[in-house]
Amino acid sequence: MSTLLLALAAGAVIGLALGALGGGGSVLAVPALIYLLGFTPAAATTASLIIVSATSATALHTHAASGNVRWKTGALFAAAGIPPAVAAGLLAARLPEAALTAAFAAIAALAAAAMLKTPATGRQPKPVRPTRAAGAGAGLGAVTGFLGVDGGFLAVPALVSVLGLRMRAAVGTSLLVITVNSLAALTARAGTHTPLHWAVIAPFTGAAVLGAWDGKRLAGKISGPTLQRSFAAALLAVAALMLTDALH
């Protein structure tokens, strides 16, 4: 299969993940860029931030139109995550690629475990505690900058288990966090001179944006528990693949 077709196919899958699950976009995009399209880990994490920034903004619009975004909660998460995202993005450029790959796998596995343990319906939403939301947001921002991932695969479990949002609200709200954190981390990496292969990134991004619209419609037809289990299964598969690669 040609590089262009691979980029289009992978982009469509990532868009579906972001639109339906509110996260998992770059946790799937990074392995796709590395193993299918030949990017180095450093180039893949930077490219994924470009792809996910555009795609998550599109998905955010569709979820907001359906009333599934908790703007106050998302704003607290996102604002607290910006400084850590920038600082971690600068640090990541100085670490060995094998260490980044292993860390990526570990975080994905932990997030999957959290999703499997958390009831998909969530508890009744409760008033947002600024300190709790800010602390969780800072941690997510650091992960975004360090690993070049959107943070959504951690934001959704945090919004469900820590703040008690129901799955659909957590999906929509996480997209606000993803958009802001990805842009902040991308800004931090702008001066690292990582080569960007736009002939691959552009069609990948275009397919992902289109896929995000379909993902939103898909989310409306599937139950919260099914979405949650699908999310966790995808994370576990990615974690196993990347951990195997890091060990070898």
PDB file of C-alpha atoms in Angstrom:
ATOM      1  CA  MET A   1       0.000   0.000   0.000  1.00  0.00           C
ATOM      2  CA  SER A   2       1.331   3.468  -0.862  1.00  0.00           C
ATOM      3  CA  THR A   3       2.365   5.966   1.794  1.00  0.00           C
ATOM      4  CA  LEU A   4      -0.523   8.257   0.851  1.00  0.00           C
ATOM      5  CA  LEU A   5      -3.133   5.522   1.265  1.00  0.00           C
ATOM      6  CA  LEU A   6      -1.628   4.460   4.590  1.00  0.00           C
ATOM      7  CA  ALA A   7      -1.718   8.052   5.809  1.00  0.00           C
ATOM      8  CA  LEU A   8      -5.367   8.431   4.763  1.00  0.00           C
ATOM      9  CA  ALA A   9      -6.417   5.139   6.363  1.00  0.00           C
ATOM     10  CA  ALA A  10      -4.565   5.818   9.629  1.00  0.00           C
ATOM     11  CA  GLY A  11      -5.903   9.363   9.774  1.00  0.00           C
ATOM     12  CA  ALA A  12      -9.478   8.166   9.396  1.00  0.00           C
ATOM     13  CA  VAL A  13      -9.059   5.726  12.303  1.00  0.00           C
ATOM     14  CA  ILE A  14      -7.510   8.392  14.552  1.00  0.00           C
ATOM     15  CA  GLY A  15     -10.323  10.796  13.703  1.00  0.00           C
ATOM     16  CA  LEU A  16     -12.921   8.181  14.578  1.00  0.00           C
ATOM     17  CA  ALA A  17     -11.168   7.570  17.920  1.00  0.00           C
ATOM     18  CA  LEU A  18     -11.102  11.248  18.814  1.00  0.00           C
ATOM     19  CA  GLY A  19     -14.663  11.890  17.715  1.00  0.00           C
ATOM     20  CA  ALA A  20     -16.112   8.847  19.460  1.00  0.00           C
ATOM     21  CA  LEU A  21     -13.892   8.508  22.517  1.00  0.00           C
ATOM     22  CA  GLY A  22     -12.636  12.039  23.191  1.00  0.00           C
ATOM     23  CA  GLY A  23      -9.108  10.751  23.427  1.00  0.00           C
ATOM     24  CA  GLY A  24      -6.772   8.086  22.228  1.00  0.00           C
ATOM     25  CA  GLY A  25      -6.051  10.044  19.085  1.00  0.00           C
ATOM     26  CA  SER A  26      -2.347  10.544  19.461  1.00  0.00           C
ATOM     27  CA  VAL A  27      -1.864   7.398  21.517  1.00  0.00           C
ATOM     28  CA  LEU A  28      -2.877   5.689  18.276  1.00  0.00           C
ATOM     29  CA  ALA A  29      -1.346   8.287  15.945  1.00  0.00           C
ATOM     30  CA  VAL A  30       2.194   7.955  17.294  1.00  0.00           C
ATOM     31  CA  PRO A  31       2.459   4.173  16.702  1.00  0.00           C
ATOM     32  CA  ALA A  32       0.834   4.582  13.266  1.00  0.00           C
ATOM     33  CA  LEU A  33       3.372   7.224  12.261  1.00  0.00           C
ATOM     34  CA  ILE A  34       6.286   5.126  13.534  1.00  0.00           C
ATOM     35  CA  TYR A  35       5.332   1.620  12.415  1.00  0.00           C
ATOM     36  CA  LEU A  36       3.293   2.312   9.286  1.00  0.00           C
ATOM     37  CA  LEU A  37       4.839   5.494   7.916  1.00  0.00           C
ATOM     38  CA  GLY A  38       8.464   5.257   9.033  1.00  0.00           C
ATOM     39  CA  PHE A  39       8.698   8.315  11.291  1.00  0.00           C
ATOM     40  CA  THR A  40      11.240   8.438  14.107  1.00  0.00           C
ATOM     41  CA  PRO A  41       9.714   8.647  17.625  1.00  0.00           C
ATOM     42  CA  ALA A  42      10.725  12.317  17.912  1.00  0.00           C
ATOM     43  CA  ALA A  43       9.204  13.229  14.532  1.00  0.00           C
ATOM     44  CA  ALA A  44       6.093  11.127  15.218  1.00  0.00           C
ATOM     45  CA  THR A  45       5.319  12.818  18.541  1.00  0.00           C
ATOM     46  CA  THR A  46       5.635  16.283  16.997  1.00  0.00           C
ATOM     47  CA  ALA A  47       3.568  15.356  13.937  1.00  0.00           C
ATOM     48  CA  SER A  48       0.897  13.803  16.161  1.00  0.00           C
ATOM     49  CA  LEU A  49       0.445  17.099  17.987  1.00  0.00           C
ATOM     50  CA  ILE A  50      -0.275  18.847  14.675  1.00  0.00           C
ATOM     51  CA  ILE A  51      -2.735  16.144  13.621  1.00  0.00           C
ATOM     52  CA  VAL A  52      -4.504  15.951  16.969  1.00  0.00           C
ATOM     53  CA  SER A  53      -4.726  19.738  17.446  1.00  0.00           C
ATOM     54  CA  ALA A  54      -6.677  20.101  14.205  1.00  0.00           C
ATOM     55  CA  THR A  55      -8.782  16.982  14.719  1.00  0.00           C
ATOM     56  CA  SER A  56      -9.687  17.614  18.355  1.00  0.00           C
ATOM     57  CA  ALA A  57     -10.786  21.168  17.574  1.00  0.00           C
ATOM     58  CA  THR A  58     -13.155  19.758  14.947  1.00  0.00           C
ATOM     59  CA  ALA A  59     -14.494  17.096  17.301  1.00  0.00           C
ATOM     60  CA  LEU A  60     -14.892  19.695  20.087  1.00  0.00           C
ATOM     61  CA  HIS A  61     -17.207  21.733  17.864  1.00  0.00           C
ATOM     62  CA  THR A  62     -19.476  18.754  17.173  1.00  0.00           C
ATOM     63  CA  HIS A  63     -19.683  17.718  20.838  1.00  0.00           C
ATOM     64  CA  ALA A  64     -20.305  21.295  21.985  1.00  0.00           C
ATOM     65  CA  ALA A  65     -23.253  21.517  19.611  1.00  0.00           C
ATOM     66  CA  SER A  66     -24.755  18.513  21.427  1.00  0.00           C
ATOM     67  CA  GLY A  67     -24.221  20.034  24.884  1.00  0.00           C
ATOM     68  CA  ASN A  68     -21.582  17.480  25.906  1.00  0.00           C
ATOM     69  CA  VAL A  69     -18.849  19.952  26.935  1.00  0.00           C
ATOM     70  CA  ARG A  70     -18.461  21.137  30.560  1.00  0.00           C
ATOM     71  CA  TRP A  71     -16.665  24.378  29.780  1.00  0.00           C
ATOM     72  CA  LYS A  72     -15.695  25.411  33.331  1.00  0.00           C
ATOM     73  CA  THR A  73     -14.189  22.031  34.163  1.00  0.00           C
ATOM     74  CA  GLY A  74     -12.379  21.835  30.834  1.00  0.00           C
ATOM     75  CA  ALA A  75     -11.033  25.370  31.142  1.00  0.00           C
ATOM     76  CA  LEU A  76      -9.563  24.649  34.584  1.00  0.00           C
ATOM     77  CA  PHE A  77      -7.942  21.446  33.326  1.00  0.00           C
ATOM     78  CA  ALA A  78      -6.567  23.115  30.223  1.00  0.00           C
ATOM     79  CA  ALA A  79      -5.246  26.284  31.862  1.00  0.00           C
ATOM     80  CA  ALA A  80      -3.406  24.337  34.562  1.00  0.00           C
ATOM     81  CA  GLY A  81      -1.834  22.084  31.948  1.00  0.00           C
ATOM     82  CA  ILE A  82      -0.255  24.745  29.746  1.00  0.00           C
ATOM     83  CA  PRO A  83       2.951  25.495  31.762  1.00  0.00           C
ATOM     84  CA  PRO A  84       3.732  21.795  32.425  1.00  0.00           C
ATOM     85  CA  ALA A  85       3.067  20.962  28.763  1.00  0.00           C
ATOM     86  CA  VAL A  86       5.571  23.564  27.597  1.00  0.00           C
ATOM     87  CA  ALA A  87       8.232  22.568  30.151  1.00  0.00           C
ATOM     88  CA  ALA A  88       7.839  18.835  29.517  1.00  0.00           C
ATOM     89  CA  GLY A  89       7.965  19.354  25.759  1.00  0.00           C
ATOM     90  CA  LEU A  90      11.384  20.975  26.096  1.00  0.00           C
ATOM     91  CA  LEU A  91      12.616  18.157  28.367  1.00  0.00           C
ATOM     92  CA  ALA A  92      11.412  15.388  26.040  1.00  0.00           C
ATOM     93  CA  ALA A  93      13.665  16.601  23.237  1.00  0.00           C
ATOM     94  CA  ARG A  94      16.703  15.698  25.373  1.00  0.00           C
ATOM     95  CA  LEU A  95      15.749  12.108  26.288  1.00  0.00           C
ATOM     96  CA  PRO A  96      16.642   8.843  24.472  1.00  0.00           C
ATOM     97  CA  GLU A  97      13.941   7.581  22.120  1.00  0.00           C
ATOM     98  CA  ALA A  98      13.789   4.173  23.820  1.00  0.00           C
ATOM     99  CA  ALA A  99      12.993   5.844  27.139  1.00  0.00           C
ATOM    100  CA  LEU A 100      10.168   7.846  25.538  1.00  0.00           C
ATOM    101  CA  THR A 101       8.728   4.706  23.942  1.00  0.00           C
ATOM    102  CA  ALA A 102       8.776   2.780  27.234  1.00  0.00           C
ATOM    103  CA  ALA A 103       7.188   5.679  29.115  1.00  0.00           C
ATOM    104  CA  PHE A 104       4.518   5.951  26.439  1.00  0.00           C
ATOM    105  CA  ALA A 105       3.658   2.261  26.830  1.00  0.00           C
ATOM    106  CA  ALA A 106       3.484   2.472  30.621  1.00  0.00           C
ATOM    107  CA  ILE A 107       1.171   5.491  30.624  1.00  0.00           C
ATOM    108  CA  ALA A 108      -1.155   3.875  28.073  1.00  0.00           C
ATOM    109  CA  ALA A 109      -1.401   0.690  30.153  1.00  0.00           C
ATOM    110  CA  LEU A 110      -2.145   2.622  33.358  1.00  0.00           C
ATOM    111  CA  ALA A 111      -4.852   4.626  31.622  1.00  0.00           C
ATOM    112  CA  ALA A 112      -6.448   1.444  30.277  1.00  0.00           C
ATOM    113  CA  ALA A 113      -6.514  -0.059  33.763  1.00  0.00           C
ATOM    114  CA  ALA A 114      -8.159   3.080  35.133  1.00  0.00           C
ATOM    115  CA  MET A 115     -10.843   2.966  32.460  1.00  0.00           C
ATOM    116  CA  LEU A 116     -11.626  -0.689  33.128  1.00  0.00           C
ATOM    117  CA  LYS A 117     -12.056  -0.018  36.862  1.00  0.00           C
ATOM    118  CA  THR A 118     -14.193   3.125  36.548  1.00  0.00           C
ATOM    119  CA  PRO A 119     -17.981   2.834  36.024  1.00  0.00           C
ATOM    120  CA  ALA A 120     -18.792   4.236  32.600  1.00  0.00           C
ATOM    121  CA  THR A 121     -21.845   6.117  33.828  1.00  0.00           C
ATOM    122  CA  GLY A 122     -19.843   8.100  36.353  1.00  0.00           C
ATOM    123  CA  ARG A 123     -21.300   9.432  39.568  1.00  0.00           C
ATOM    124  CA  GLN A 124     -23.622  12.400  39.709  1.00  0.00           C
ATOM    125  CA  PRO A 125     -21.658  15.449  38.538  1.00  0.00           C
ATOM    126  CA  LYS A 126     -20.535  17.526  41.512  1.00  0.00           C
ATOM    127  CA  PRO A 127     -19.260  21.097  41.886  1.00  0.00           C
ATOM    128  CA  VAL A 128     -15.816  21.510  40.387  1.00  0.00           C
ATOM    129  CA  ARG A 129     -13.101  21.845  43.024  1.00  0.00           C
ATOM    130  CA  PRO A 130     -10.529  24.203  41.495  1.00  0.00           C
ATOM    131  CA  THR A 131      -7.569  22.617  43.267  1.00  0.00           C
ATOM    132  CA  ARG A 132      -8.544  19.095  42.219  1.00  0.00           C
ATOM    133  CA  ALA A 133      -9.234  20.091  38.613  1.00  0.00           C
ATOM    134  CA  ALA A 134      -6.027  22.160  38.429  1.00  0.00           C
ATOM    135  CA  GLY A 135      -3.904  19.337  39.854  1.00  0.00           C
ATOM    136  CA  ALA A 136      -5.265  16.814  37.394  1.00  0.00           C
ATOM    137  CA  GLY A 137      -4.880  19.316  34.554  1.00  0.00           C
ATOM    138  CA  ALA A 138      -1.239  19.991  35.409  1.00  0.00           C
ATOM    139  CA  GLY A 139      -0.458  16.281  35.331  1.00  0.00           C
ATOM    140  CA  LEU A 140      -2.177  15.862  31.986  1.00  0.00           C
ATOM    141  CA  GLY A 141      -0.316  18.834  30.566  1.00  0.00           C
ATOM    142  CA  ALA A 142       3.003  17.332  31.587  1.00  0.00           C
ATOM    143  CA  VAL A 143       2.130  14.033  29.891  1.00  0.00           C
ATOM    144  CA  THR A 144       1.064  15.878  26.740  1.00  0.00           C
ATOM    145  CA  GLY A 145       4.319  17.777  26.460  1.00  0.00           C
ATOM    146  CA  PHE A 146       6.576  14.907  27.492  1.00  0.00           C
ATOM    147  CA  LEU A 147       5.177  12.147  25.309  1.00  0.00           C
ATOM    148  CA  GLY A 148       3.675  14.184  22.484  1.00  0.00           C
ATOM    149  CA  VAL A 149       0.225  12.725  23.156  1.00  0.00           C
ATOM    150  CA  ASP A 150      -3.031  14.589  23.417  1.00  0.00           C
ATOM    151  CA  GLY A 151      -3.690  13.669  27.066  1.00  0.00           C
ATOM    152  CA  GLY A 152      -7.278  12.730  26.261  1.00  0.00           C
ATOM    153  CA  PHE A 153      -6.717   9.064  27.065  1.00  0.00           C
ATOM    154  CA  LEU A 154      -5.927  10.227  30.606  1.00  0.00           C
ATOM    155  CA  ALA A 155      -8.387  13.139  30.709  1.00  0.00           C
ATOM    156  CA  VAL A 156     -11.415  10.909  30.159  1.00  0.00           C
ATOM    157  CA  PRO A 157     -10.637   8.586  33.124  1.00  0.00           C
ATOM    158  CA  ALA A 158      -9.846  11.627  35.306  1.00  0.00           C
ATOM    159  CA  LEU A 159     -13.076  13.414  34.412  1.00  0.00           C
ATOM    160  CA  VAL A 160     -15.120  10.271  35.070  1.00  0.00           C
ATOM    161  CA  SER A 161     -13.418   9.028  38.246  1.00  0.00           C
ATOM    162  CA  VAL A 162     -12.255  12.267  39.894  1.00  0.00           C
ATOM    163  CA  LEU A 163     -15.036  14.703  38.990  1.00  0.00           C
ATOM    164  CA  GLY A 164     -17.861  12.240  38.429  1.00  0.00           C
ATOM    165  CA  LEU A 165     -18.795  13.245  34.890  1.00  0.00           C
ATOM    166  CA  ARG A 166     -20.772  10.796  32.821  1.00  0.00           C
ATOM    167  CA  MET A 167     -18.941   9.220  29.913  1.00  0.00           C
ATOM    168  CA  ARG A 168     -20.407  11.388  27.163  1.00  0.00           C
ATOM    169  CA  ALA A 169     -19.723  14.620  29.058  1.00  0.00           C
ATOM    170  CA  ALA A 170     -16.193  13.436  29.834  1.00  0.00           C
ATOM    171  CA  VAL A 171     -15.616  12.689  26.140  1.00  0.00           C
ATOM    172  CA  GLY A 172     -16.750  16.150  25.052  1.00  0.00           C
ATOM    173  CA  THR A 173     -14.946  18.021  27.827  1.00  0.00           C
ATOM    174  CA  SER A 174     -11.700  16.164  27.251  1.00  0.00           C
ATOM    175  CA  LEU A 175     -11.597  17.526  23.702  1.00  0.00           C
ATOM    176  CA  LEU A 176     -11.250  21.072  25.043  1.00  0.00           C
ATOM    177  CA  VAL A 177      -8.327  19.938  27.210  1.00  0.00           C
ATOM    178  CA  ILE A 178      -6.766  18.067  24.275  1.00  0.00           C
ATOM    179  CA  THR A 179      -6.953  21.061  21.937  1.00  0.00           C
ATOM    180  CA  VAL A 180      -5.352  23.503  24.374  1.00  0.00           C
ATOM    181  CA  ASN A 181      -2.657  21.143  25.662  1.00  0.00           C
ATOM    182  CA  SER A 182      -1.694  19.944  22.191  1.00  0.00           C
ATOM    183  CA  LEU A 183      -1.265  23.506  20.934  1.00  0.00           C
ATOM    184  CA  ALA A 184       0.823  24.410  24.001  1.00  0.00           C
ATOM    185  CA  ALA A 185       3.080  21.374  23.591  1.00  0.00           C
ATOM    186  CA  LEU A 186       3.420  22.033  19.871  1.00  0.00           C
ATOM    187  CA  THR A 187       4.501  25.599  20.593  1.00  0.00           C
ATOM    188  CA  ALA A 188       7.210  24.310  22.920  1.00  0.00           C
ATOM    189  CA  ARG A 189       8.537  21.994  20.203  1.00  0.00           C
ATOM    190  CA  ALA A 190       8.550  24.687  17.513  1.00  0.00           C
ATOM    191  CA  GLY A 191      12.197  25.512  18.154  1.00  0.00           C
ATOM    192  CA  THR A 192      13.515  21.934  18.173  1.00  0.00           C
ATOM    193  CA  HIS A 193      13.932  21.796  14.358  1.00  0.00           C
ATOM    194  CA  THR A 194      12.314  18.356  14.102  1.00  0.00           C
ATOM    195  CA  PRO A 195      11.802  17.518  10.395  1.00  0.00           C
ATOM    196  CA  LEU A 196       8.127  17.545   9.426  1.00  0.00           C
ATOM    197  CA  HIS A 197       7.014  15.476   6.428  1.00  0.00           C
ATOM    198  CA  TRP A 198       4.044  17.519   5.238  1.00  0.00           C
ATOM    199  CA  ALA A 199       3.349  15.198   2.304  1.00  0.00           C
ATOM    200  CA  VAL A 200       2.278  12.637   4.923  1.00  0.00           C
ATOM    201  CA  ILE A 201       1.032  14.931   7.709  1.00  0.00           C
ATOM    202  CA  ALA A 202      -1.378  16.915   5.516  1.00  0.00           C
ATOM    203  CA  PRO A 203      -3.436  13.969   4.143  1.00  0.00           C
ATOM    204  CA  PHE A 204      -3.266  12.241   7.546  1.00  0.00           C
ATOM    205  CA  THR A 205      -4.738  15.359   9.185  1.00  0.00           C
ATOM    206  CA  GLY A 206      -7.398  15.815   6.516  1.00  0.00           C
ATOM    207  CA  ALA A 207      -8.606  12.233   6.891  1.00  0.00           C
ATOM    208  CA  ALA A 208      -8.580  12.542  10.687  1.00  0.00           C
ATOM    209  CA  VAL A 209     -10.713  15.712  10.607  1.00  0.00           C
ATOM    210  CA  LEU A 210     -13.295  13.995   8.384  1.00  0.00           C
ATOM    211  CA  GLY A 211     -13.194  10.910  10.603  1.00  0.00           C
ATOM    212  CA  ALA A 212     -13.915  13.017  13.691  1.00  0.00           C
ATOM    213  CA  TRP A 213     -17.343  13.954  12.311  1.00  0.00           C
ATOM    214  CA  ASP A 214     -18.207  10.294  11.804  1.00  0.00           C
ATOM    215  CA  GLY A 215     -16.822   9.471  15.253  1.00  0.00           C
ATOM    216  CA  LYS A 216     -19.229  11.879  16.911  1.00  0.00           C
ATOM    217  CA  ARG A 217     -22.174  10.213  15.162  1.00  0.00           C
ATOM    218  CA  LEU A 218     -20.819   6.793  16.140  1.00  0.00           C
ATOM    219  CA  ALA A 219     -20.599   7.826  19.793  1.00  0.00           C
ATOM    220  CA  GLY A 220     -24.303   8.657  19.785  1.00  0.00           C
ATOM    221  CA  LYS A 221     -25.192   5.107  18.741  1.00  0.00           C
ATOM    222  CA  ILE A 222     -22.990   3.160  21.180  1.00  0.00           C
ATOM    223  CA  SER A 223     -23.471   2.843  24.935  1.00  0.00           C
ATOM    224  CA  GLY A 224     -21.048   4.419  27.401  1.00  0.00           C
ATOM    225  CA  PRO A 225     -19.781   1.062  28.754  1.00  0.00           C
ATOM    226  CA  THR A 226     -19.074  -0.200  25.225  1.00  0.00           C
ATOM    227  CA  LEU A 227     -17.184   2.995  24.371  1.00  0.00           C
ATOM    228  CA  GLN A 228     -15.174   2.683  27.559  1.00  0.00           C
ATOM    229  CA  ARG A 229     -14.223  -0.962  27.001  1.00  0.00           C
ATOM    230  CA  SER A 230     -13.258  -0.238  23.392  1.00  0.00           C
ATOM    231  CA  PHE A 231     -11.066   2.634  24.541  1.00  0.00           C
ATOM    232  CA  ALA A 232      -9.319   0.464  27.142  1.00  0.00           C
ATOM    233  CA  ALA A 233      -8.748  -2.397  24.682  1.00  0.00           C
ATOM    234  CA  ALA A 234      -7.128  -0.052  22.150  1.00  0.00           C
ATOM    235  CA  LEU A 235      -4.846   1.378  24.825  1.00  0.00           C
ATOM    236  CA  LEU A 236      -3.729  -2.060  26.010  1.00  0.00           C
ATOM    237  CA  ALA A 237      -2.923  -3.158  22.464  1.00  0.00           C
ATOM    238  CA  VAL A 238      -0.845  -0.035  21.837  1.00  0.00           C
ATOM    239  CA  ALA A 239       0.954  -0.409  25.177  1.00  0.00           C
ATOM    240  CA  ALA A 240       1.927  -4.008  24.403  1.00  0.00           C
ATOM    241  CA  LEU A 241       3.222  -3.110  20.946  1.00  0.00           C
ATOM    242  CA  MET A 242       5.334  -0.176  22.099  1.00  0.00           C
ATOM    243  CA  LEU A 243       6.694  -1.913  25.193  1.00  0.00           C
ATOM    244  CA  THR A 244       7.839  -4.831  23.031  1.00  0.00           C
ATOM    245  CA  ASP A 245       9.538  -2.392  20.701  1.00  0.00           C
ATOM    246  CA  ALA A 246      11.273  -0.563  23.562  1.00  0.00           C
ATOM    247  CA  LEU A 247      12.593  -3.802  25.073  1.00  0.00           C
ATOM    248  CA  HIS A 248      14.085  -4.864  21.730  1.00  0.00           C
TER     249      HIS A 248
END
